[in-house]
Amino acid sequence: MAQPFPYTYYSCDCYDSKVAAAPTKHASQGIPPAEDEDERDFDPRSPGANYSLYPLEHLLYCEDCQQIRCPRCVVEETLNWYCPSCLFEVPSSVVKTDGNRCTRNCYNCPVCSSPAVVTTLEDPFDPSSSGGPWLLLCTYCKWTSLEIGIEFEKHTGITAQLARLGNGGRTIPSHKEREKERERRLELDKHKSRDILSGSEDSPTTDKRDDGPPSHDDIYANLSAFYKSQLAAQQPSNPFSPHDINFSSPSSFSRIMNLYSSSTSKKQKREKPTPMREAASPLEGLTLHSPSTDTAIIDRLKTSGWSRTLSPAQKLAQMTPTVRFTSDLRPLASILCTKRGKRCRSCRHILSKPESKITSTRYKIKLLARNHIPRLSLRALHTSTSASASATAAAAAILPFNYDSLRPGLPIHFLLHISNPLFDPVRVTLATPSLTPGRVHTRVTILCPQFDVGANTDVWDDALSGSTDTAAGGLKRFSASGEGGAGRGTEGSGGAVEAGKIWERGRNWTSVVLEVVPGKDGKA
Amino acid sequence: MSRPSARKAAPKGEYIETDSGNKVSRRSAITGTANITLGGRTVIMADVHLRGDLHPTRAAPSTSGKEPITTSISIGRCTVISTGSVIRPPSRISRGEVHYYPMKIGDNVFIGPHCTISAISISSHVHISHHVTIHPFAMIKENVKILPHAVIPANMVIPSGSVVGGQPARVVGEVGEGWGVGGGVSGGIGGGEKGGEKGWVEGGDLRELVRSVK
């Protein structure tokens, strides 16, 4: 995520703890499990660490397990589907039947994936009664459905119209028409074979009416019809009780007999099911590779050139990913999104559950990690400029610290700010390797590695009882020595940062100073 | 444009602060101030161009006799518009005339530097990074993060909770559940709230974010 540079990632040890738990079964493994979980260092540089580091707002907290839960250790359950473009909810039954695409007028440009709008081709000087022919237009790359030869009669029901319209304006046969056509051809084939057997040569069929190779949908329809017929032939169904278990069939009888006979009996009783035939003709969905289509494609490449071919991304976005040319593109119906609830993977408790209404962004349940674990943030300390107490006006004038140009060898102070969301005070102990591993050895010193962070009490409680040890409001209290008072003032006078002291402290937050000496490239 | 009175009254400084806490830079270019509403505690930085003069002209029949008050840009509370951004209400040509449509920006929206925004609506808790272009009539729902240099095509609807990027933009991810939580008060420029507690929106301190804007 593109966060402003000094960001904080939190490591979820869900994977490591699982790994540590697993070897207990294998005695051969020499890793002592579990007990030294705290001892094992998390290595943020290992390639696997990328998958366990998350920004705080992506983390949830399971109150039963008392663990943070990252996107890796939650299970998601879909609450509902909706179209991201028209924001209409799609019932799950429709998702099952129609697939996860919007069936309204939400279409994306097949070239650049931005949303396409339905616009009219109406001649303003010769208006038509229906207001159009209509077309899909991409407002980003100016692709129109005219490029694939598609115009619509109405501006509504684009999906239904598109289902009947092939590229170039030819009509796509519907499912029923396809079935009829297949039946007809099967009949013809039978006739033909009989004719051949009988020796008569004058076949009356004008069978060669198909234009080009069959389309993807045709092949699929043929194949599925073929396999359905095969399945039907496999199971001799009883027409009177189609849903009943068919006890009279020999196969189920033998199965039941097998159940009751002893397991030691040979398997000779079980007769093998007759193997299914594979598709053997084009009408059964068989497609044979023909070199002529290849040469046709090559010829097309020669004539139309590179610009008419599709990029892999465009190809993959298509419904039939075998298309090659821009003339084969189809508008893409927008893919549905889901609203999901999240559960803890180990105890199955719900961690977050959004309201089921699509337009609502509220949550019924939301257990955020930021309410349970201290929040850390790091930023550079402006010590060079004399940040006086009247920083309000000057703040805008202060040059922003350039995090991209740290100079090697020059110590820089960073402010580590830890705030506590809990209602109990927290004691923090920080540690860092004195030299960071890796190519550039940077010296990092935490000036105050151990300190307390106050409890997140009510502001009013604090204000009412505050006068005793803490002052109300944005109180600053310094540990150790008694130079309480103006922290910023001491810093401004050049005394700057002192070791062993916290920098600043408030009701439920504490900030300490880190000194960072960026190393030189290559050597320590 | 027409702020001579404010200029006299306000103390010398980068920002003019209104009664409701809006901070408007003296170096911003705001046209058609009558058609712009700011919700309060909203920051408009230098070189921001608010085109309030492009207001809806489709005049409702003046039954009351008075000129109806047309709002072209309405901006919610605690929104930050960073330097060099241009906010321009979307327009459409219909029957040979250009019609502008009112634009709405919600609360706690951060618009990064050097953006060109022509969306029809931007809901609350939206974070727009630098150099983003939003084409006319895009609609951005709540809790959206737009990555730098993204170009949002016209008429695109970005559903809530998504991260978008690219040219043209597409949804590339989702923001976490913690997005925008606790970002109630933001946009104080180096302001009185010390402690970094208040300006926290998503992963970064908004104050720091604002400060880093040049």
PDB file of N, CA, C and O in Angstrom, chain A residues 459-517:
ATOM      1  N   VAL A 459     -11.465  10.603  28.922  1.00  0.00           N
ATOM      2  CA  VAL A 459     -10.840  11.917  28.997  1.00  0.00           C
ATOM      3  C   VAL A 459     -11.356  12.679  30.201  1.00  0.00           C
ATOM      4  O   VAL A 459     -10.622  13.370  30.903  1.00  0.00           O
ATOM      5  N   TRP A 460     -12.628  12.482  30.498  1.00  0.00           N
ATOM      6  CA  TRP A 460     -13.226  13.250  31.581  1.00  0.00           C
ATOM      7  C   TRP A 460     -12.768  12.722  32.919  1.00  0.00           C
ATOM      8  O   TRP A 460     -12.514  13.505  33.840  1.00  0.00           O
ATOM      9  N   ASP A 461     -12.613  11.389  33.035  1.00  0.00           N
ATOM     10  CA  ASP A 461     -12.069  10.825  34.263  1.00  0.00           C
ATOM     11  C   ASP A 461     -10.732  11.452  34.550  1.00  0.00           C
ATOM     12  O   ASP A 461     -10.427  11.873  35.668  1.00  0.00           O
ATOM     13  N   ASP A 462      -9.966  11.499  33.485  1.00  0.00           N
ATOM     14  CA  ASP A 462      -8.618  11.996  33.610  1.00  0.00           C
ATOM     15  C   ASP A 462      -8.625  13.455  34.036  1.00  0.00           C
ATOM     16  O   ASP A 462      -7.854  13.873  34.889  1.00  0.00           O
ATOM     17  N   ALA A 463      -9.523  14.177  33.445  1.00  0.00           N
ATOM     18  CA  ALA A 463      -9.566  15.601  33.736  1.00  0.00           C
ATOM     19  C   ALA A 463     -10.024  15.850  35.178  1.00  0.00           C
ATOM     20  O   ALA A 463      -9.541  16.765  35.846  1.00  0.00           O
ATOM     21  N   LEU A 464     -10.935  14.990  35.655  1.00  0.00           N
ATOM     22  CA  LEU A 464     -11.476  15.217  36.991  1.00  0.00           C
ATOM     23  C   LEU A 464     -10.493  14.807  38.062  1.00  0.00           C
ATOM     24  O   LEU A 464     -10.297  15.503  39.050  1.00  0.00           O
ATOM     25  N   SER A 465      -9.862  13.646  37.869  1.00  0.00           N
ATOM     26  CA  SER A 465      -8.961  13.164  38.901  1.00  0.00           C
ATOM     27  C   SER A 465      -7.524  13.557  38.597  1.00  0.00           C
ATOM     28  O   SER A 465      -6.613  13.164  39.285  1.00  0.00           O
ATOM     29  N   GLY A 466      -7.363  14.324  37.579  1.00  0.00           N
ATOM     30  CA  GLY A 466      -6.029  14.484  37.017  1.00  0.00           C
ATOM     31  C   GLY A 466      -5.080  15.320  37.853  1.00  0.00           C
ATOM     32  O   GLY A 466      -3.880  15.141  37.766  1.00  0.00           O
ATOM     33  N   SER A 467      -5.603  16.191  38.689  1.00  0.00           N
ATOM     34  CA  SER A 467      -4.724  17.201  39.266  1.00  0.00           C
ATOM     35  C   SER A 467      -3.663  16.605  40.186  1.00  0.00           C
ATOM     36  O   SER A 467      -2.705  17.287  40.541  1.00  0.00           O
ATOM     37  N   THR A 468      -3.863  15.350  40.592  1.00  0.00           N
ATOM     38  CA  THR A 468      -2.924  14.800  41.565  1.00  0.00           C
ATOM     39  C   THR A 468      -1.558  14.516  40.953  1.00  0.00           C
ATOM     40  O   THR A 468      -0.558  15.103  41.342  1.00  0.00           O
ATOM     41  N   ASP A 469      -1.556  13.589  40.002  1.00  0.00           N
ATOM     42  CA  ASP A 469      -0.235  13.252  39.475  1.00  0.00           C
ATOM     43  C   ASP A 469      -0.058  13.715  38.042  1.00  0.00           C
ATOM     44  O   ASP A 469       1.050  13.929  37.596  1.00  0.00           O
ATOM     45  N   THR A 470      -1.152  13.825  37.331  1.00  0.00           N
ATOM     46  CA  THR A 470      -1.012  14.285  35.963  1.00  0.00           C
ATOM     47  C   THR A 470      -1.879  15.505  35.785  1.00  0.00           C
ATOM     48  O   THR A 470      -2.960  15.605  36.365  1.00  0.00           O
ATOM     49  N   ALA A 471      -1.430  16.395  35.006  1.00  0.00           N
ATOM     50  CA  ALA A 471      -2.240  17.575  34.727  1.00  0.00           C
ATOM     51  C   ALA A 471      -3.233  17.251  33.637  1.00  0.00           C
ATOM     52  O   ALA A 471      -2.987  16.390  32.795  1.00  0.00           O
ATOM     53  N   ALA A 472      -4.328  17.915  33.642  1.00  0.00           N
ATOM     54  CA  ALA A 472      -5.358  17.641  32.654  1.00  0.00           C
ATOM     55  C   ALA A 472      -4.931  18.123  31.283  1.00  0.00           C
ATOM     56  O   ALA A 472      -4.086  19.006  31.152  1.00  0.00           O
ATOM     57  N   GLY A 473      -5.552  17.521  30.295  1.00  0.00           N
ATOM     58  CA  GLY A 473      -5.313  17.999  28.934  1.00  0.00           C
ATOM     59  C   GLY A 473      -4.123  17.328  28.300  1.00  0.00           C
ATOM     60  O   GLY A 473      -3.884  16.154  28.462  1.00  0.00           O
ATOM     61  N   GLY A 474      -3.394  18.037  27.587  1.00  0.00           N
ATOM     62  CA  GLY A 474      -2.256  17.472  26.861  1.00  0.00           C
ATOM     63  C   GLY A 474      -1.002  17.527  27.685  1.00  0.00           C
ATOM     64  O   GLY A 474      -0.049  18.217  27.398  1.00  0.00           O
ATOM     65  N   LEU A 475      -1.027  16.722  28.768  1.00  0.00           N
ATOM     66  CA  LEU A 475       0.011  16.839  29.784  1.00  0.00           C
ATOM     67  C   LEU A 475       1.330  16.255  29.328  1.00  0.00           C
ATOM     68  O   LEU A 475       1.399  15.234  28.691  1.00  0.00           O
ATOM     69  N   LYS A 476       2.336  16.911  29.757  1.00  0.00           N
ATOM     70  CA  LYS A 476       3.674  16.416  29.477  1.00  0.00           C
ATOM     71  C   LYS A 476       4.323  16.109  30.814  1.00  0.00           C
ATOM     72  O   LYS A 476       4.356  16.944  31.705  1.00  0.00           O
ATOM     73  N   ARG A 477       4.800  14.884  30.933  1.00  0.00           N
ATOM     74  CA  ARG A 477       5.446  14.528  32.188  1.00  0.00           C
ATOM     75  C   ARG A 477       6.703  13.787  31.833  1.00  0.00           C
ATOM     76  O   ARG A 477       6.703  12.935  30.964  1.00  0.00           O
ATOM     77  N   PHE A 478       7.744  14.126  32.509  1.00  0.00           N
ATOM     78  CA  PHE A 478       8.996  13.493  32.160  1.00  0.00           C
ATOM     79  C   PHE A 478       9.447  12.590  33.282  1.00  0.00           C
ATOM     80  O   PHE A 478       9.279  12.906  34.454  1.00  0.00           O
ATOM     81  N   SER A 479       9.963  11.462  32.884  1.00  0.00           N
ATOM     82  CA  SER A 479      10.412  10.500  33.882  1.00  0.00           C
ATOM     83  C   SER A 479      11.762  10.963  34.433  1.00  0.00           C
ATOM     84  O   SER A 479      12.256  12.031  34.116  1.00  0.00           O
ATOM     85  N   ALA A 480      12.340  10.110  35.228  1.00  0.00           N
ATOM     86  CA  ALA A 480      13.685  10.331  35.751  1.00  0.00           C
ATOM     87  C   ALA A 480      13.845  11.729  36.335  1.00  0.00           C
ATOM     88  O   ALA A 480      13.218  12.062  37.326  1.00  0.00           O
ATOM     89  N   SER A 481      14.637  12.518  35.733  1.00  0.00           N
ATOM     90  CA  SER A 481      14.991  13.793  36.334  1.00  0.00           C
ATOM     91  C   SER A 481      13.810  14.753  36.331  1.00  0.00           C
ATOM     92  O   SER A 481      12.847  14.581  35.606  1.00  0.00           O
ATOM     93  N   GLY A 482      13.933  15.763  37.111  1.00  0.00           N
ATOM     94  CA  GLY A 482      12.777  16.599  37.372  1.00  0.00           C
ATOM     95  C   GLY A 482      12.655  17.814  36.495  1.00  0.00           C
ATOM     96  O   GLY A 482      12.085  18.808  36.904  1.00  0.00           O
ATOM     97  N   GLU A 483      13.201  17.744  35.333  1.00  0.00           N
ATOM     98  CA  GLU A 483      13.036  18.924  34.495  1.00  0.00           C
ATOM     99  C   GLU A 483      11.747  18.809  33.679  1.00  0.00           C
ATOM    100  O   GLU A 483      11.765  18.830  32.463  1.00  0.00           O
ATOM    101  N   GLY A 484      10.705  18.639  34.405  1.00  0.00           N
ATOM    102  CA  GLY A 484       9.394  18.613  33.748  1.00  0.00           C
ATOM    103  C   GLY A 484       9.134  19.971  33.133  1.00  0.00           C
ATOM    104  O   GLY A 484       9.987  20.739  33.039  1.00  0.00           O
ATOM    105  N   GLY A 485       7.977  20.252  32.716  1.00  0.00           N
ATOM    106  CA  GLY A 485       7.804  21.561  32.111  1.00  0.00           C
ATOM    107  C   GLY A 485       7.983  21.487  30.615  1.00  0.00           C
ATOM    108  O   GLY A 485       7.474  20.588  29.992  1.00  0.00           O
ATOM    109  N   ALA A 486       8.715  22.404  30.097  1.00  0.00           N
ATOM    110  CA  ALA A 486       8.693  22.557  28.646  1.00  0.00           C
ATOM    111  C   ALA A 486       9.662  21.607  27.968  1.00  0.00           C
ATOM    112  O   ALA A 486      10.866  21.832  27.945  1.00  0.00           O
ATOM    113  N   GLY A 487       9.134  20.548  27.477  1.00  0.00           N
ATOM    114  CA  GLY A 487       9.966  19.584  26.770  1.00  0.00           C
ATOM    115  C   GLY A 487      10.454  20.155  25.461  1.00  0.00           C
ATOM    116  O   GLY A 487      11.625  20.033  25.117  1.00  0.00           O
ATOM    117  N   ARG A 488       9.558  20.780  24.782  1.00  0.00           N
ATOM    118  CA  ARG A 488       9.938  21.343  23.498  1.00  0.00           C
ATOM    119  C   ARG A 488      10.936  22.464  23.700  1.00  0.00           C
ATOM    120  O   ARG A 488      11.797  22.706  22.876  1.00  0.00           O
ATOM    121  N   GLY A 489      10.803  23.122  24.844  1.00  0.00           N
ATOM    122  CA  GLY A 489      11.705  24.212  25.121  1.00  0.00           C
ATOM    123  C   GLY A 489      13.139  23.734  25.294  1.00  0.00           C
ATOM    124  O   GLY A 489      14.063  24.319  24.739  1.00  0.00           O
ATOM    125  N   THR A 490      13.300  22.643  26.056  1.00  0.00           N
ATOM    126  CA  THR A 490      14.641  22.130  26.246  1.00  0.00           C
ATOM    127  C   THR A 490      15.245  21.710  24.923  1.00  0.00           C
ATOM    128  O   THR A 490      16.422  21.891  24.679  1.00  0.00           O
ATOM    129  N   GLU A 491      14.369  21.129  24.111  1.00  0.00           N
ATOM    130  CA  GLU A 491      14.857  20.680  22.821  1.00  0.00           C
ATOM    131  C   GLU A 491      15.226  21.870  21.953  1.00  0.00           C
ATOM    132  O   GLU A 491      16.240  21.850  21.245  1.00  0.00           O
ATOM    133  N   GLY A 492      14.431  22.902  22.062  1.00  0.00           N
ATOM    134  CA  GLY A 492      14.695  24.057  21.226  1.00  0.00           C
ATOM    135  C   GLY A 492      15.984  24.753  21.616  1.00  0.00           C
ATOM    136  O   GLY A 492      16.655  25.370  20.798  1.00  0.00           O
ATOM    137  N   SER A 493      16.374  24.624  22.904  1.00  0.00           N
ATOM    138  CA  SER A 493      17.566  25.319  23.327  1.00  0.00           C
ATOM    139  C   SER A 493      18.830  24.606  22.908  1.00  0.00           C
ATOM    140  O   SER A 493      19.913  24.990  23.278  1.00  0.00           O
ATOM    141  N   GLY A 494      18.683  23.538  22.185  1.00  0.00           N
ATOM    142  CA  GLY A 494      19.859  22.878  21.655  1.00  0.00           C
ATOM    143  C   GLY A 494      20.297  21.697  22.484  1.00  0.00           C
ATOM    144  O   GLY A 494      21.086  20.882  22.035  1.00  0.00           O
ATOM    145  N   GLY A 495      19.784  21.564  23.691  1.00  0.00           N
ATOM    146  CA  GLY A 495      20.127  20.414  24.513  1.00  0.00           C
ATOM    147  C   GLY A 495      19.624  19.138  23.880  1.00  0.00           C
ATOM    148  O   GLY A 495      20.206  18.069  24.048  1.00  0.00           O
ATOM    149  N   ALA A 496      18.598  19.269  23.150  1.00  0.00           N
ATOM    150  CA  ALA A 496      18.036  18.212  22.320  1.00  0.00           C
ATOM    151  C   ALA A 496      17.744  16.969  23.126  1.00  0.00           C
ATOM    152  O   ALA A 496      17.355  17.025  24.286  1.00  0.00           O
ATOM    153  N   VAL A 497      17.991  15.875  22.503  1.00  0.00           N
ATOM    154  CA  VAL A 497      17.482  14.606  22.971  1.00  0.00           C
ATOM    155  C   VAL A 497      18.431  14.033  24.003  1.00  0.00           C
ATOM    156  O   VAL A 497      19.630  14.064  23.821  1.00  0.00           O
ATOM    157  N   GLU A 498      17.862  13.493  25.057  1.00  0.00           N
ATOM    158  CA  GLU A 498      18.711  12.893  26.078  1.00  0.00           C
ATOM    159  C   GLU A 498      18.393  11.422  26.187  1.00  0.00           C
ATOM    160  O   GLU A 498      17.239  11.011  26.056  1.00  0.00           O
ATOM    161  N   ALA A 499      19.399  10.642  26.457  1.00  0.00           N
ATOM    162  CA  ALA A 499      19.205   9.209  26.579  1.00  0.00           C
ATOM    163  C   ALA A 499      18.481   8.901  27.878  1.00  0.00           C
ATOM    164  O   ALA A 499      18.643   9.590  28.873  1.00  0.00           O
ATOM    165  N   GLY A 500      17.701   7.848  27.836  1.00  0.00           N
ATOM    166  CA  GLY A 500      17.033   7.390  29.044  1.00  0.00           C
ATOM    167  C   GLY A 500      15.782   8.151  29.382  1.00  0.00           C
ATOM    168  O   GLY A 500      15.166   7.913  30.408  1.00  0.00           O
ATOM    169  N   LYS A 501      15.419   9.093  28.559  1.00  0.00           N
ATOM    170  CA  LYS A 501      14.211   9.847  28.864  1.00  0.00           C
ATOM    171  C   LYS A 501      13.233   9.725  27.722  1.00  0.00           C
ATOM    172  O   LYS A 501      13.633   9.707  26.561  1.00  0.00           O
ATOM    173  N   ILE A 502      11.988   9.661  28.089  1.00  0.00           N
ATOM    174  CA  ILE A 502      10.994   9.681  27.039  1.00  0.00           C
ATOM    175  C   ILE A 502      10.873  11.107  26.531  1.00  0.00           C
ATOM    176  O   ILE A 502      11.221  12.059  27.209  1.00  0.00           O
ATOM    177  N   TRP A 503      10.402  11.217  25.363  1.00  0.00           N
ATOM    178  CA  TRP A 503      10.352  12.526  24.722  1.00  0.00           C
ATOM    179  C   TRP A 503       9.142  13.308  25.185  1.00  0.00           C
ATOM    180  O   TRP A 503       9.224  14.442  25.624  1.00  0.00           O
ATOM    181  N   GLU A 504       8.030  12.652  25.132  1.00  0.00           N
ATOM    182  CA  GLU A 504       6.806  13.344  25.460  1.00  0.00           C
ATOM    183  C   GLU A 504       5.776  12.310  25.848  1.00  0.00           C
ATOM    184  O   GLU A 504       5.860  11.161  25.428  1.00  0.00           O
ATOM    185  N   ARG A 505       4.813  12.704  26.630  1.00  0.00           N
ATOM    186  CA  ARG A 505       3.841  11.722  27.079  1.00  0.00           C
ATOM    187  C   ARG A 505       2.498  12.387  27.248  1.00  0.00           C
ATOM    188  O   ARG A 505       2.407  13.546  27.642  1.00  0.00           O
ATOM    189  N   GLY A 506       1.454  11.638  26.926  1.00  0.00           N
ATOM    190  CA  GLY A 506       0.117  12.168  27.109  1.00  0.00           C
ATOM    191  C   GLY A 506      -0.715  11.165  27.877  1.00  0.00           C
ATOM    192  O   GLY A 506      -0.181  10.247  28.492  1.00  0.00           O
ATOM    193  N   ARG A 507      -1.988  11.309  27.783  1.00  0.00           N
ATOM    194  CA  ARG A 507      -2.903  10.472  28.562  1.00  0.00           C
ATOM    195  C   ARG A 507      -2.654   8.994  28.274  1.00  0.00           C
ATOM    196  O   ARG A 507      -2.450   8.205  29.180  1.00  0.00           O
ATOM    197  N   ASN A 508      -2.686   8.617  27.013  1.00  0.00           N
ATOM    198  CA  ASN A 508      -2.490   7.208  26.703  1.00  0.00           C
ATOM    199  C   ASN A 508      -1.439   7.033  25.621  1.00  0.00           C
ATOM    200  O   ASN A 508      -1.477   6.102  24.857  1.00  0.00           O
ATOM    201  N   TRP A 509      -0.538   7.957  25.558  1.00  0.00           N
ATOM    202  CA  TRP A 509       0.501   7.794  24.555  1.00  0.00           C
ATOM    203  C   TRP A 509       1.831   8.293  25.083  1.00  0.00           C
ATOM    204  O   TRP A 509       1.890   9.122  26.001  1.00  0.00           O
ATOM    205  N   THR A 510       2.853   7.747  24.513  1.00  0.00           N
ATOM    206  CA  THR A 510       4.216   8.110  24.887  1.00  0.00           C
ATOM    207  C   THR A 510       5.023   8.144  23.603  1.00  0.00           C
ATOM    208  O   THR A 510       4.815   7.310  22.725  1.00  0.00           O
ATOM    209  N   SER A 511       5.917   9.084  23.501  1.00  0.00           N
ATOM    210  CA  SER A 511       6.791   9.050  22.347  1.00  0.00           C
ATOM    211  C   SER A 511       8.231   9.089  22.818  1.00  0.00           C
ATOM    212  O   SER A 511       8.571   9.781  23.777  1.00  0.00           O
ATOM    213  N   VAL A 512       9.041   8.287  22.155  1.00  0.00           N
ATOM    214  CA  VAL A 512      10.454   8.209  22.478  1.00  0.00           C
ATOM    215  C   VAL A 512      11.240   8.516  21.202  1.00  0.00           C
ATOM    216  O   VAL A 512      10.714   8.462  20.102  1.00  0.00           O
ATOM    217  N   VAL A 513      12.496   8.811  21.413  1.00  0.00           N
ATOM    218  CA  VAL A 513      13.327   9.226  20.287  1.00  0.00           C
ATOM    219  C   VAL A 513      14.230   8.066  19.878  1.00  0.00           C
ATOM    220  O   VAL A 513      14.786   7.371  20.716  1.00  0.00           O
ATOM    221  N   LEU A 514      14.336   7.859  18.602  1.00  0.00           N
ATOM    222  CA  LEU A 514      15.295   6.913  18.054  1.00  0.00           C
ATOM    223  C   LEU A 514      16.363   7.701  17.330  1.00  0.00           C
ATOM    224  O   LEU A 514      16.057   8.683  16.660  1.00  0.00           O
ATOM    225  N   GLU A 515      17.572   7.257  17.496  1.00  0.00           N
ATOM    226  CA  GLU A 515      18.631   7.879  16.715  1.00  0.00           C
ATOM    227  C   GLU A 515      19.034   6.909  15.609  1.00  0.00           C
ATOM    228  O   GLU A 515      19.344   5.741  15.876  1.00  0.00           O
ATOM    229  N   VAL A 516      19.004   7.375  14.438  1.00  0.00           N
ATOM    230  CA  VAL A 516      19.309   6.526  13.291  1.00  0.00           C
ATOM    231  C   VAL A 516      20.516   7.123  12.575  1.00  0.00           C
ATOM    232  O   VAL A 516      20.510   8.302  12.232  1.00  0.00           O
ATOM    233  N   VAL A 517      21.544   6.300  12.427  1.00  0.00           N
ATOM    234  CA  VAL A 517      22.703   6.734  11.656  1.00  0.00           C
ATOM    235  C   VAL A 517      22.749   5.878  10.406  1.00  0.00           C
ATOM    236  O   VAL A 517      23.118   4.709  10.455  1.00  0.00           O
TER     237      VAL A 517
END
